[in-house]
Structure formats: C-alpha cells, structure tokens
Amino acid sequence: MPDFNGKVAIVTGGATLIGEAVAKAFADKGAKVVIADINEEGGKAVADRVGANAGFHKTDLRQDADIRDLVDTTAKTHGRIDFLVNVACTYLDNGADSTRAEWLEAFDTNVVGSVMLMQAARPHLAKTRGAIVNFGSISSRVAQTGRWLYPVSKAAILQLTRNQAMDLAPDGIRVNAVSPGWTWSALMVELTKNNREKTDSVAAPFHLAGRVGDAEEVANAVVFLCSDEASFINGTDIRVDGGYTAMGPERADAAIPLLMD
Ligand SMILES: NC(=O)c1ccc[n+]([C@@H]2O[C@H](COP(=O)([O-])OP(=O)(O)OC[C@H]3O[C@@H](n4cnc5c(N)ncnc54)[C@H](O)[C@@H]3O)[C@@H](O)[C@H]2O)c1
C-alpha cells in the first residue's frame, strides 16, 4: 500500500461518490487532500466525512481566478502539491442537437478546466516530481446513442493525457488516466432511486464482471497511478471497466450457435 504521508493532492469534482472515494483513498494513505468543486454543500460534507486530512476549496473550473486561488491557497496552506486528480465533469449533452454554447460549456468543464489547473500547478508538481490522473471513460472509445459532447470530451481527455505526458516528462511529472465503466455514482443513485440491484442487472450484459463498478475500485487505480509503484507508467490509461471494452458486439453470448438454429 503506498504511503502518501507528507504529500498533497487536489481532487476536482470531489463532492459526489467517485470524488469522495478518491479523496478518502488519498487521505487514508496519509495525504492531505483538497477537494475542489463548484458544489460547496456537497464538497464540505465530503471533506467532513473524509476527516482531518481533507479540506474543501470552492472552485469553478471554468474560472481562471478560482483555479489560481485553489493552487495558491493549497501551496500556501500545505507547502507543496504532489497530485492532481481531475474527477470533475459535466454530463451536459444534447447529442446531435447540441448547440455551440453547449459544446463550449462541456469542453470548458471536462477538458479546458483541467488544462488550466495543470498550468497553474505545474511549477509545484515539477518541484515534487508529481503526478496527474485524468478521468476518461468507456465513452472515450465507443459511440453511445444520443450522446456527443460527453464521449467526445472523454476521448479528448485520453489524447490530452498523451500530450501532457510528453511535454511534462522533462519536469518529472507523470500523466495518466483511468477509464471507468459504469460505476455506482451519484447519477446512478438518482436515476434508479438508489437501487443498486437494478443498476447491476442493467449493467450485467455489457460488463464481464456482471455488475457496475464501485467508486473505491476506481479510486484504487488512481492511487496506484500516483504511487511510486507506477513510476514507469506514463501517458496511458487504466480501464477500470469490468471488462466492458474487452467485449465486442457479440457481448458474452455465444453467437455461432445461432447460425445452426
Ligand atoms: N459514473 C460513471 O459511471 C462514470 C463512468 C465513467 C467515467 N466516469 C467519470 O468519473 C468522473 C466522476 O463522475 P460522476 O458520475 O461521479 O460525476 P458527478 O456528476 O457525480 O460528479 C462530478 C462533480 O464535478 C463537479 N463539477 C461540475 N462542474 C464543475 C466545475 N465547473 N467546477 C468544479 N467542479 C465541477 C460537480 O459539482 C460534481 O461534484 C467523471 O470524470 C466521469 O466522466 C463516471
């Protein structure tokens, strides 16, 4: 288990289930964690639950002044920054009918905000020879009906991860991503009225695991990518997707017997 004592992590989008699991995983390993989210009430509640190692900093990633304040305050309070974990996202998406304003809004939150945060934190990360973890998705790699903004922005994040890894390597900063499958998260709780069993049964046919993932399973991969155990891993992503992307259109069903019916 990595020891993050004395290290400092910024976790954007830390106000809901996946962000909370990430913040907790870092705090449990000794890191000081700054949860940066636009949702003040949720973010503060998460910081309280995570405990003494966690704090909240209200941040709108679409605002450069907020990003500067987040980085400056974190560096001043904790003396250093080791990790950036970019969990924050918007699911804003009207598919083929999305307006220009919606495209720009989705990219501002899902892609550009994390780049501006990287720029602001880079000198600190260079000093600590730190690491960045971005959040891709299964949506980075497959088409999903009616969805354009989110999958395109998530695909962009994987390319961004490669570009960042290339140009930050001279600073000793590694950049990787996790690409989760369906994960038990705020959206799923809301859509199913907190019905985990139903969520698992809907997800079962397209996840080899036969269920959705847990936020902690995603957090484990994030922690690994930030740890010294991942010192030679750079510019790639770990698919925490229960086998979703291993499967093709035949799913896990035997298709050849259908020819013989
Ligand atoms: N839930 C899933 O099944 C799933 C699957 C694959 C990937 N992911 C990825 O995991 C991450 C977390 O997903 P989630 O489902 O927990 O999302 P979520 O909507 O529950 O949480 C996103 C967080 O980002 C914050 N946020 C939004 N706009 C912001 C802004 N401008 N500035 C600061 N914070 C802002 C929100 O307040 C929220 O707390 C995302 O990057 C998502 O793409 C999720």
PDB file of C-alpha atoms and ligand atoms in Angstrom:
ATOM      1  CA  MET A   1       0.000   0.000   0.000  1.00  0.00           C
ATOM      2  CA  PRO A   2       1.528   3.362  -0.981  1.00  0.00           C
ATOM      3  CA  ASP A   3       2.450   5.761   1.785  1.00  0.00           C
ATOM      4  CA  PHE A   4       1.368   9.292   0.890  1.00  0.00           C
ATOM      5  CA  ASN A   5       2.353  10.831   4.221  1.00  0.00           C
ATOM      6  CA  GLY A   6       3.577  14.381   3.684  1.00  0.00           C
ATOM      7  CA  LYS A   7       2.085  14.538   0.185  1.00  0.00           C
ATOM      8  CA  VAL A   8      -0.711  16.805  -1.036  1.00  0.00           C
ATOM      9  CA  ALA A   9      -3.452  16.008  -3.556  1.00  0.00           C
ATOM     10  CA  ILE A  10      -6.018  18.238  -5.264  1.00  0.00           C
ATOM     11  CA  VAL A  11      -9.144  16.314  -6.263  1.00  0.00           C
ATOM     12  CA  THR A  12     -11.541  18.240  -8.514  1.00  0.00           C
ATOM     13  CA  GLY A  13     -15.175  17.163  -8.567  1.00  0.00           C
ATOM     14  CA  GLY A  14     -14.787  15.686  -5.128  1.00  0.00           C
ATOM     15  CA  ALA A  15     -18.329  16.439  -3.989  1.00  0.00           C
ATOM     16  CA  THR A  16     -20.008  13.188  -5.086  1.00  0.00           C
ATOM     17  CA  LEU A  17     -19.441   9.442  -4.734  1.00  0.00           C
ATOM     18  CA  ILE A  18     -16.495   8.837  -7.058  1.00  0.00           C
ATOM     19  CA  GLY A  19     -14.706  12.005  -5.926  1.00  0.00           C
ATOM     20  CA  GLU A  20     -15.322  11.087  -2.306  1.00  0.00           C
ATOM     21  CA  ALA A  21     -13.841   7.609  -2.782  1.00  0.00           C
ATOM     22  CA  VAL A  22     -10.771   9.160  -4.425  1.00  0.00           C
ATOM     23  CA  ALA A  23     -10.366  11.764  -1.668  1.00  0.00           C
ATOM     24  CA  LYS A  24     -10.757   9.075   1.005  1.00  0.00           C
ATOM     25  CA  ALA A  25      -8.237   6.769  -0.655  1.00  0.00           C
ATOM     26  CA  PHE A  26      -5.576   9.510  -0.652  1.00  0.00           C
ATOM     27  CA  ALA A  27      -6.410  10.664   2.882  1.00  0.00           C
ATOM     28  CA  ASP A  28      -6.329   7.083   4.192  1.00  0.00           C
ATOM     29  CA  LYS A  29      -2.792   6.776   2.823  1.00  0.00           C
ATOM     30  CA  GLY A  30      -1.693   9.885   4.676  1.00  0.00           C
ATOM     31  CA  ALA A  31      -2.021  12.600   2.018  1.00  0.00           C
ATOM     32  CA  LYS A  32      -3.567  15.978   2.674  1.00  0.00           C
ATOM     33  CA  VAL A  33      -6.452  16.299   0.234  1.00  0.00           C
ATOM     34  CA  VAL A  34      -8.038  19.461  -1.126  1.00  0.00           C
ATOM     35  CA  ILE A  35     -11.465  18.799  -2.583  1.00  0.00           C
ATOM     36  CA  ALA A  36     -12.150  21.386  -5.298  1.00  0.00           C
ATOM     37  CA  ASP A  37     -15.720  21.565  -6.502  1.00  0.00           C
ATOM     38  CA  ILE A  38     -18.366  24.023  -7.561  1.00  0.00           C
ATOM     39  CA  ASN A  39     -20.786  22.291  -5.169  1.00  0.00           C
ATOM     40  CA  GLU A  40     -19.990  23.847  -1.805  1.00  0.00           C
ATOM     41  CA  GLU A  41     -22.513  21.973   0.310  1.00  0.00           C
ATOM     42  CA  GLY A  42     -21.624  18.552  -1.095  1.00  0.00           C
ATOM     43  CA  GLY A  43     -17.897  19.246  -1.075  1.00  0.00           C
ATOM     44  CA  LYS A  44     -17.847  20.382   2.537  1.00  0.00           C
ATOM     45  CA  ALA A  45     -19.883  17.345   3.579  1.00  0.00           C
ATOM     46  CA  VAL A  46     -17.386  15.044   1.835  1.00  0.00           C
ATOM     47  CA  ALA A  47     -14.440  16.799   3.490  1.00  0.00           C
ATOM     48  CA  ASP A  48     -16.101  16.327   6.887  1.00  0.00           C
ATOM     49  CA  ARG A  49     -16.703  12.638   6.228  1.00  0.00           C
ATOM     50  CA  VAL A  50     -13.178  12.026   4.955  1.00  0.00           C
ATOM     51  CA  GLY A  51     -11.772  13.600   8.109  1.00  0.00           C
ATOM     52  CA  ALA A  52      -8.818  15.624   9.309  1.00  0.00           C
ATOM     53  CA  ASN A  53      -6.681  15.098   6.194  1.00  0.00           C
ATOM     54  CA  ALA A  54      -9.312  16.653   3.907  1.00  0.00           C
ATOM     55  CA  GLY A  55     -10.436  20.208   3.262  1.00  0.00           C
ATOM     56  CA  PHE A  56     -12.737  21.864   0.757  1.00  0.00           C
ATOM     57  CA  HIS A  57     -11.992  24.742  -1.605  1.00  0.00           C
ATOM     58  CA  LYS A  58     -14.891  26.098  -3.635  1.00  0.00           C
ATOM     59  CA  THR A  59     -13.714  26.152  -7.244  1.00  0.00           C
ATOM     60  CA  ASP A  60     -15.405  26.679 -10.575  1.00  0.00           C
ATOM     61  CA  LEU A  61     -13.032  25.138 -13.112  1.00  0.00           C
ATOM     62  CA  ARG A  62     -14.382  27.484 -15.784  1.00  0.00           C
ATOM     63  CA  GLN A  63     -12.933  30.446 -13.872  1.00  0.00           C
ATOM     64  CA  ASP A  64      -9.182  31.113 -14.091  1.00  0.00           C
ATOM     65  CA  ALA A  65      -9.273  33.235 -10.925  1.00  0.00           C
ATOM     66  CA  ASP A  66     -10.782  30.297  -8.984  1.00  0.00           C
ATOM     67  CA  ILE A  67      -8.071  27.971 -10.303  1.00  0.00           C
ATOM     68  CA  ARG A  68      -5.292  30.370  -9.335  1.00  0.00           C
ATOM     69  CA  ASP A  69      -6.802  30.770  -5.882  1.00  0.00           C
ATOM     70  CA  LEU A  70      -7.095  26.978  -5.464  1.00  0.00           C
ATOM     71  CA  VAL A  71      -3.459  26.395  -6.360  1.00  0.00           C
ATOM     72  CA  ASP A  72      -2.076  29.359  -4.403  1.00  0.00           C
ATOM     73  CA  THR A  73      -4.104  28.530  -1.281  1.00  0.00           C
ATOM     74  CA  THR A  74      -3.184  24.846  -1.428  1.00  0.00           C
ATOM     75  CA  ALA A  75       0.523  25.614  -1.830  1.00  0.00           C
ATOM     76  CA  LYS A  76       0.410  28.207   0.963  1.00  0.00           C
ATOM     77  CA  THR A  77      -1.543  26.001   3.372  1.00  0.00           C
ATOM     78  CA  HIS A  78       0.270  22.718   2.742  1.00  0.00           C
ATOM     79  CA  GLY A  79       3.619  23.873   1.318  1.00  0.00           C
ATOM     80  CA  ARG A  80       3.546  21.660  -1.746  1.00  0.00           C
ATOM     81  CA  ILE A  81       1.375  19.930  -4.389  1.00  0.00           C
ATOM     82  CA  ASP A  82       2.095  16.332  -5.435  1.00  0.00           C
ATOM     83  CA  PHE A  83      -1.024  15.105  -7.234  1.00  0.00           C
ATOM     84  CA  LEU A  84      -3.838  16.481  -9.383  1.00  0.00           C
ATOM     85  CA  VAL A  85      -6.815  14.203  -9.872  1.00  0.00           C
ATOM     86  CA  ASN A  86      -9.310  15.564 -12.390  1.00  0.00           C
ATOM     87  CA  VAL A  87     -12.609  13.915 -11.462  1.00  0.00           C
ATOM     88  CA  ALA A  88     -14.926  16.861 -12.248  1.00  0.00           C
ATOM     89  CA  CYS A  89     -17.197  16.613 -15.247  1.00  0.00           C
ATOM     90  CA  THR A  90     -20.470  17.735 -16.723  1.00  0.00           C
ATOM     91  CA  TYR A  91     -22.883  15.302 -18.345  1.00  0.00           C
ATOM     92  CA  LEU A  92     -24.460  18.163 -20.333  1.00  0.00           C
ATOM     93  CA  ASP A  93     -25.269  16.602 -23.701  1.00  0.00           C
ATOM     94  CA  ASN A  94     -27.955  17.056 -26.322  1.00  0.00           C
ATOM     95  CA  GLY A  95     -26.382  14.717 -28.825  1.00  0.00           C
ATOM     96  CA  ALA A  96     -26.596  15.775 -32.457  1.00  0.00           C
ATOM     97  CA  ASP A  97     -28.695  18.810 -31.495  1.00  0.00           C
ATOM     98  CA  SER A  98     -26.201  20.253 -29.023  1.00  0.00           C
ATOM     99  CA  THR A  99     -25.695  23.974 -29.540  1.00  0.00           C
ATOM    100  CA  ARG A 100     -22.365  25.757 -29.907  1.00  0.00           C
ATOM    101  CA  ALA A 101     -22.817  27.117 -26.394  1.00  0.00           C
ATOM    102  CA  GLU A 102     -23.350  23.570 -25.063  1.00  0.00           C
ATOM    103  CA  TRP A 103     -20.257  22.251 -26.865  1.00  0.00           C
ATOM    104  CA  LEU A 104     -18.146  25.039 -25.414  1.00  0.00           C
ATOM    105  CA  GLU A 105     -19.637  24.560 -21.951  1.00  0.00           C
ATOM    106  CA  ALA A 106     -18.984  20.805 -21.963  1.00  0.00           C
ATOM    107  CA  PHE A 107     -15.408  21.225 -23.165  1.00  0.00           C
ATOM    108  CA  ASP A 108     -14.748  24.073 -20.744  1.00  0.00           C
ATOM    109  CA  THR A 109     -15.625  21.883 -17.767  1.00  0.00           C
ATOM    110  CA  ASN A 110     -14.472  18.478 -18.995  1.00  0.00           C
ATOM    111  CA  VAL A 111     -11.239  19.388 -20.762  1.00  0.00           C
ATOM    112  CA  VAL A 112     -10.122  23.013 -20.579  1.00  0.00           C
ATOM    113  CA  GLY A 113     -10.570  23.442 -16.818  1.00  0.00           C
ATOM    114  CA  SER A 114      -8.167  20.609 -16.075  1.00  0.00           C
ATOM    115  CA  VAL A 115      -5.606  22.037 -18.501  1.00  0.00           C
ATOM    116  CA  MET A 116      -5.747  25.450 -16.827  1.00  0.00           C
ATOM    117  CA  LEU A 117      -5.356  23.723 -13.469  1.00  0.00           C
ATOM    118  CA  MET A 118      -2.329  21.819 -14.783  1.00  0.00           C
ATOM    119  CA  GLN A 119      -0.776  25.084 -15.986  1.00  0.00           C
ATOM    120  CA  ALA A 120      -1.273  26.744 -12.603  1.00  0.00           C
ATOM    121  CA  ALA A 121       0.001  23.755 -10.610  1.00  0.00           C
ATOM    122  CA  ARG A 122       2.872  22.783 -12.922  1.00  0.00           C
ATOM    123  CA  PRO A 123       5.689  24.597 -11.036  1.00  0.00           C
ATOM    124  CA  HIS A 124       4.587  22.904  -7.799  1.00  0.00           C
ATOM    125  CA  LEU A 125       4.254  19.476  -9.437  1.00  0.00           C
ATOM    126  CA  ALA A 126       7.687  19.912 -11.010  1.00  0.00           C
ATOM    127  CA  LYS A 127       9.201  20.552  -7.578  1.00  0.00           C
ATOM    128  CA  THR A 128       7.691  17.373  -6.126  1.00  0.00           C
ATOM    129  CA  ARG A 129       8.030  15.332  -9.347  1.00  0.00           C
ATOM    130  CA  GLY A 130       4.329  14.730  -9.006  1.00  0.00           C
ATOM    131  CA  ALA A 131       1.598  13.009 -10.987  1.00  0.00           C
ATOM    132  CA  ILE A 132      -1.667  13.871 -12.710  1.00  0.00           C
ATOM    133  CA  VAL A 133      -4.579  11.483 -13.185  1.00  0.00           C
ATOM    134  CA  ASN A 134      -7.312  12.417 -15.663  1.00  0.00           C
ATOM    135  CA  PHE A 135     -10.698  10.761 -15.959  1.00  0.00           C
ATOM    136  CA  GLY A 136     -11.574   9.127 -19.266  1.00  0.00           C
ATOM    137  CA  SER A 137     -14.474   6.706 -19.581  1.00  0.00           C
ATOM    138  CA  ILE A 138     -15.748   3.780 -21.589  1.00  0.00           C
ATOM    139  CA  SER A 139     -17.373   6.663 -23.511  1.00  0.00           C
ATOM    140  CA  SER A 140     -13.893   7.659 -24.726  1.00  0.00           C
ATOM    141  CA  ARG A 141     -13.861   4.629 -27.013  1.00  0.00           C
ATOM    142  CA  VAL A 142     -17.393   3.725 -28.078  1.00  0.00           C
ATOM    143  CA  ALA A 143     -20.375   5.522 -29.597  1.00  0.00           C
ATOM    144  CA  GLN A 144     -23.417   5.828 -27.370  1.00  0.00           C
ATOM    145  CA  THR A 145     -26.779   6.691 -28.812  1.00  0.00           C
ATOM    146  CA  GLY A 146     -27.827  10.321 -28.357  1.00  0.00           C
ATOM    147  CA  ARG A 147     -24.566  11.318 -26.707  1.00  0.00           C
ATOM    148  CA  TRP A 148     -21.933  13.502 -28.376  1.00  0.00           C
ATOM    149  CA  LEU A 149     -20.499  16.101 -26.009  1.00  0.00           C
ATOM    150  CA  TYR A 150     -19.584  13.781 -23.176  1.00  0.00           C
ATOM    151  CA  PRO A 151     -17.991  10.978 -25.257  1.00  0.00           C
ATOM    152  CA  VAL A 152     -16.097  13.416 -27.494  1.00  0.00           C
ATOM    153  CA  SER A 153     -14.768  15.287 -24.463  1.00  0.00           C
ATOM    154  CA  LYS A 154     -13.810  11.999 -22.795  1.00  0.00           C
ATOM    155  CA  ALA A 155     -11.987  10.847 -25.955  1.00  0.00           C
ATOM    156  CA  ALA A 156     -10.172  14.193 -25.978  1.00  0.00           C
ATOM    157  CA  ILE A 157      -9.041  13.575 -22.418  1.00  0.00           C
ATOM    158  CA  LEU A 158      -7.156  10.424 -23.444  1.00  0.00           C
ATOM    159  CA  GLN A 159      -5.339  12.333 -26.183  1.00  0.00           C
ATOM    160  CA  LEU A 160      -4.718  15.194 -23.752  1.00  0.00           C
ATOM    161  CA  THR A 161      -3.203  12.663 -21.366  1.00  0.00           C
ATOM    162  CA  ARG A 162      -0.686  11.598 -24.021  1.00  0.00           C
ATOM    163  CA  ASN A 163       0.180  15.215 -24.915  1.00  0.00           C
ATOM    164  CA  GLN A 164       0.589  16.187 -21.279  1.00  0.00           C
ATOM    165  CA  ALA A 165       2.714  13.136 -20.527  1.00  0.00           C
ATOM    166  CA  MET A 166       5.021  14.015 -23.425  1.00  0.00           C
ATOM    167  CA  ASP A 167       5.556  17.649 -22.536  1.00  0.00           C
ATOM    168  CA  LEU A 168       5.586  17.325 -18.753  1.00  0.00           C
ATOM    169  CA  ALA A 169       8.029  14.401 -18.701  1.00  0.00           C
ATOM    170  CA  PRO A 170      11.041  16.759 -18.693  1.00  0.00           C
ATOM    171  CA  ASP A 171       9.642  18.194 -15.433  1.00  0.00           C
ATOM    172  CA  GLY A 172       9.422  14.692 -13.948  1.00  0.00           C
ATOM    173  CA  ILE A 173       5.609  14.827 -13.900  1.00  0.00           C
ATOM    174  CA  ARG A 174       3.763  11.681 -14.983  1.00  0.00           C
ATOM    175  CA  VAL A 175       0.276  11.957 -16.517  1.00  0.00           C
ATOM    176  CA  ASN A 176      -2.117   9.043 -16.825  1.00  0.00           C
ATOM    177  CA  ALA A 177      -5.862   8.432 -16.878  1.00  0.00           C
ATOM    178  CA  VAL A 178      -8.425   5.984 -15.621  1.00  0.00           C
ATOM    179  CA  SER A 179     -11.310   4.973 -17.875  1.00  0.00           C
ATOM    180  CA  PRO A 180     -14.124   3.648 -15.715  1.00  0.00           C
ATOM    181  CA  GLY A 181     -17.052   1.561 -16.871  1.00  0.00           C
ATOM    182  CA  TRP A 182     -20.455   2.101 -15.330  1.00  0.00           C
ATOM    183  CA  THR A 183     -19.715   2.984 -11.736  1.00  0.00           C
ATOM    184  CA  TRP A 184     -22.094   3.229  -8.771  1.00  0.00           C
ATOM    185  CA  SER A 185     -22.233   7.011  -8.621  1.00  0.00           C
ATOM    186  CA  ALA A 186     -24.480   9.980  -7.884  1.00  0.00           C
ATOM    187  CA  LEU A 187     -26.172   9.773 -11.296  1.00  0.00           C
ATOM    188  CA  MET A 188     -26.995   6.069 -10.903  1.00  0.00           C
ATOM    189  CA  VAL A 189     -28.269   6.583  -7.371  1.00  0.00           C
ATOM    190  CA  GLU A 190     -30.518   9.351  -8.688  1.00  0.00           C
ATOM    191  CA  LEU A 191     -31.771   7.553 -11.813  1.00  0.00           C
ATOM    192  CA  THR A 192     -32.584   4.284 -10.008  1.00  0.00           C
ATOM    193  CA  LYS A 193     -33.739   5.874  -6.752  1.00  0.00           C
ATOM    194  CA  ASN A 194     -30.790   4.223  -5.015  1.00  0.00           C
ATOM    195  CA  ASN A 195     -31.474   0.740  -6.425  1.00  0.00           C
ATOM    196  CA  ARG A 196     -28.079  -0.988  -6.702  1.00  0.00           C
ATOM    197  CA  GLU A 197     -29.590  -4.343  -7.633  1.00  0.00           C
ATOM    198  CA  LYS A 198     -31.416  -2.841 -10.621  1.00  0.00           C
ATOM    199  CA  THR A 199     -28.268  -0.948 -11.677  1.00  0.00           C
ATOM    200  CA  ASP A 200     -26.215  -4.145 -11.582  1.00  0.00           C
ATOM    201  CA  SER A 201     -28.790  -6.094 -13.568  1.00  0.00           C
ATOM    202  CA  VAL A 202     -28.938  -3.426 -16.312  1.00  0.00           C
ATOM    203  CA  ALA A 203     -25.123  -3.304 -16.479  1.00  0.00           C
ATOM    204  CA  ALA A 204     -24.575  -7.072 -16.324  1.00  0.00           C
ATOM    205  CA  PRO A 205     -24.850  -7.873 -20.068  1.00  0.00           C
ATOM    206  CA  PHE A 206     -22.122  -5.416 -21.036  1.00  0.00           C
ATOM    207  CA  HIS A 207     -19.684  -5.699 -18.157  1.00  0.00           C
ATOM    208  CA  LEU A 208     -17.855  -9.022 -17.855  1.00  0.00           C
ATOM    209  CA  ALA A 209     -17.991  -8.506 -14.093  1.00  0.00           C
ATOM    210  CA  GLY A 210     -21.788  -8.758 -14.300  1.00  0.00           C
ATOM    211  CA  ARG A 211     -22.268  -5.561 -12.289  1.00  0.00           C
ATOM    212  CA  VAL A 212     -21.334  -1.898 -12.114  1.00  0.00           C
ATOM    213  CA  GLY A 213     -18.042  -0.929 -10.525  1.00  0.00           C
ATOM    214  CA  ASP A 214     -17.653   0.612  -7.101  1.00  0.00           C
ATOM    215  CA  ALA A 215     -16.154   4.069  -6.710  1.00  0.00           C
ATOM    216  CA  GLU A 216     -13.458   2.532  -4.487  1.00  0.00           C
ATOM    217  CA  GLU A 217     -12.359   0.280  -7.366  1.00  0.00           C
ATOM    218  CA  VAL A 218     -11.776   3.366  -9.496  1.00  0.00           C
ATOM    219  CA  ALA A 219     -10.019   5.124  -6.603  1.00  0.00           C
ATOM    220  CA  ASN A 220      -7.639   2.157  -6.188  1.00  0.00           C
ATOM    221  CA  ALA A 221      -6.416   2.614  -9.765  1.00  0.00           C
ATOM    222  CA  VAL A 222      -5.982   6.363  -9.269  1.00  0.00           C
ATOM    223  CA  VAL A 223      -3.896   5.769  -6.142  1.00  0.00           C
ATOM    224  CA  PHE A 224      -1.770   3.204  -7.960  1.00  0.00           C
ATOM    225  CA  LEU A 225      -1.104   5.582 -10.861  1.00  0.00           C
ATOM    226  CA  CYS A 226       0.086   8.265  -8.415  1.00  0.00           C
ATOM    227  CA  SER A 227       2.270   5.872  -6.448  1.00  0.00           C
ATOM    228  CA  ASP A 228       5.949   5.044  -6.930  1.00  0.00           C
ATOM    229  CA  GLU A 229       4.832   1.543  -7.981  1.00  0.00           C
ATOM    230  CA  ALA A 230       3.649   3.196 -11.225  1.00  0.00           C
ATOM    231  CA  SER A 231       6.930   5.049 -11.802  1.00  0.00           C
ATOM    232  CA  PHE A 232       7.374   3.723 -15.368  1.00  0.00           C
ATOM    233  CA  ILE A 233       3.737   4.186 -16.409  1.00  0.00           C
ATOM    234  CA  ASN A 234       3.167   7.382 -18.368  1.00  0.00           C
ATOM    235  CA  GLY A 235       0.727   8.698 -20.963  1.00  0.00           C
ATOM    236  CA  THR A 236      -1.741   5.849 -20.833  1.00  0.00           C
ATOM    237  CA  ASP A 237      -4.986   4.851 -19.152  1.00  0.00           C
ATOM    238  CA  ILE A 238      -6.156   2.009 -16.975  1.00  0.00           C
ATOM    239  CA  ARG A 239      -9.577   0.686 -17.936  1.00  0.00           C
ATOM    240  CA  VAL A 240     -11.437   0.157 -14.686  1.00  0.00           C
ATOM    241  CA  ASP A 241     -14.431  -1.108 -16.608  1.00  0.00           C
ATOM    242  CA  GLY A 242     -15.124  -4.658 -15.501  1.00  0.00           C
ATOM    243  CA  GLY A 243     -14.257  -5.904 -18.997  1.00  0.00           C
ATOM    244  CA  TYR A 244     -16.688  -3.601 -20.842  1.00  0.00           C
ATOM    245  CA  THR A 245     -14.207  -2.700 -23.600  1.00  0.00           C
ATOM    246  CA  ALA A 246     -12.895  -6.252 -23.881  1.00  0.00           C
ATOM    247  CA  MET A 247     -16.297  -7.237 -25.183  1.00  0.00           C
ATOM    248  CA  GLY A 248     -17.449  -6.779 -28.779  1.00  0.00           C
ATOM    249  CA  PRO A 249     -20.946  -6.518 -30.222  1.00  0.00           C
ATOM    250  CA  GLU A 250     -21.485 -10.256 -29.572  1.00  0.00           C
ATOM    251  CA  ARG A 251     -21.286  -9.419 -25.875  1.00  0.00           C
ATOM    252  CA  ALA A 252     -20.657 -12.502 -23.763  1.00  0.00           C
ATOM    253  CA  ASP A 253     -23.233 -14.562 -25.656  1.00  0.00           C
ATOM    254  CA  ALA A 254     -22.345 -17.479 -27.894  1.00  0.00           C
ATOM    255  CA  ALA A 255     -23.300 -16.161 -31.343  1.00  0.00           C
ATOM    256  CA  ILE A 256     -22.092 -19.029 -33.555  1.00  0.00           C
ATOM    257  CA  PRO A 257     -24.766 -21.465 -32.316  1.00  0.00           C
ATOM    258  CA  LEU A 258     -27.366 -19.003 -33.660  1.00  0.00           C
ATOM    259  CA  LEU A 259     -26.163 -19.965 -37.179  1.00  0.00           C
ATOM    260  CA  MET A 260     -27.152 -23.545 -36.518  1.00  0.00           C
ATOM    261  CA  ASP A 261     -30.672 -22.885 -35.219  1.00  0.00           C
TER     262      ASP A 261
HETATM  263  N1  LIG B   1     -20.453   7.479 -13.120  1.00  0.00           N
HETATM  264  C1  LIG B   1     -19.947   6.648 -14.017  1.00  0.00           C
HETATM  265  O1  LIG B   1     -20.458   5.553 -14.232  1.00  0.00           O
HETATM  266  C2  LIG B   1     -18.702   7.040 -14.765  1.00  0.00           C
HETATM  267  C3  LIG B   1     -18.235   6.194 -15.777  1.00  0.00           C
HETATM  268  C4  LIG B   1     -17.086   6.534 -16.477  1.00  0.00           C
HETATM  269  C5  LIG B   1     -16.397   7.695 -16.141  1.00  0.00           C
HETATM  270  N2  LIG B   1     -16.869   8.498 -15.140  1.00  0.00           N
HETATM  271  C6  LIG B   1     -16.111   9.714 -14.830  1.00  0.00           C
HETATM  272  O2  LIG B   1     -15.907   9.770 -13.436  1.00  0.00           O
HETATM  273  C7  LIG B   1     -15.885  11.131 -13.021  1.00  0.00           C
HETATM  274  C8  LIG B   1     -16.928  11.332 -11.925  1.00  0.00           C
HETATM  275  O3  LIG B   1     -18.197  11.021 -12.453  1.00  0.00           O
HETATM  276  P1  LIG B   1     -19.515  11.115 -11.551  1.00  0.00           P
HETATM  277  O4  LIG B   1     -20.518  10.256 -12.205  1.00  0.00           O
HETATM  278  O5  LIG B   1     -19.155  10.877 -10.129  1.00  0.00           O
HETATM  279  O6  LIG B   1     -19.926  12.630 -11.803  1.00  0.00           O
HETATM  280  P2  LIG B   1     -20.764  13.615 -10.868  1.00  0.00           P
HETATM  281  O7  LIG B   1     -21.603  14.474 -11.781  1.00  0.00           O
HETATM  282  O8  LIG B   1     -21.448  12.885  -9.762  1.00  0.00           O
HETATM  283  O9  LIG B   1     -19.615  14.485 -10.212  1.00  0.00           O
HETATM  284  C9  LIG B   1     -18.947  15.455 -10.948  1.00  0.00           C
HETATM  285  C10 LIG B   1     -18.520  16.535  -9.980  1.00  0.00           C
HETATM  286  O10 LIG B   1     -17.925  17.587 -10.755  1.00  0.00           O
HETATM  287  C11 LIG B   1     -18.355  18.812 -10.208  1.00  0.00           C
HETATM  288  N3  LIG B   1     -18.279  19.868 -11.210  1.00  0.00           N
HETATM  289  C12 LIG B   1     -19.040  20.012 -12.314  1.00  0.00           C
HETATM  290  N4  LIG B   1     -18.710  21.150 -12.953  1.00  0.00           N
HETATM  291  C13 LIG B   1     -17.709  21.716 -12.242  1.00  0.00           C
HETATM  292  C14 LIG B   1     -16.952  22.921 -12.391  1.00  0.00           C
HETATM  293  N5  LIG B   1     -17.176  23.759 -13.406  1.00  0.00           N
HETATM  294  N6  LIG B   1     -16.016  23.198 -11.486  1.00  0.00           N
HETATM  295  C15 LIG B   1     -15.782  22.367 -10.441  1.00  0.00           C
HETATM  296  N7  LIG B   1     -16.470  21.221 -10.233  1.00  0.00           N
HETATM  297  C16 LIG B   1     -17.424  20.917 -11.131  1.00  0.00           C
HETATM  298  C17 LIG B   1     -19.796  18.554  -9.770  1.00  0.00           C
HETATM  299  O11 LIG B   1     -20.246  19.524  -8.828  1.00  0.00           O
HETATM  300  C18 LIG B   1     -19.685  17.154  -9.193  1.00  0.00           C
HETATM  301  O12 LIG B   1     -19.389  17.170  -7.824  1.00  0.00           O
HETATM  302  C19 LIG B   1     -16.180  11.972 -14.262  1.00  0.00           C
HETATM  303  O13 LIG B   1     -14.973  12.442 -14.822  1.00  0.00           O
HETATM  304  C20 LIG B   1     -16.843  10.989 -15.199  1.00  0.00           C
HETATM  305  O14 LIG B   1     -16.659  11.331 -16.545  1.00  0.00           O
HETATM  306  C21 LIG B   1     -18.011   8.199 -14.461  1.00  0.00           C
END
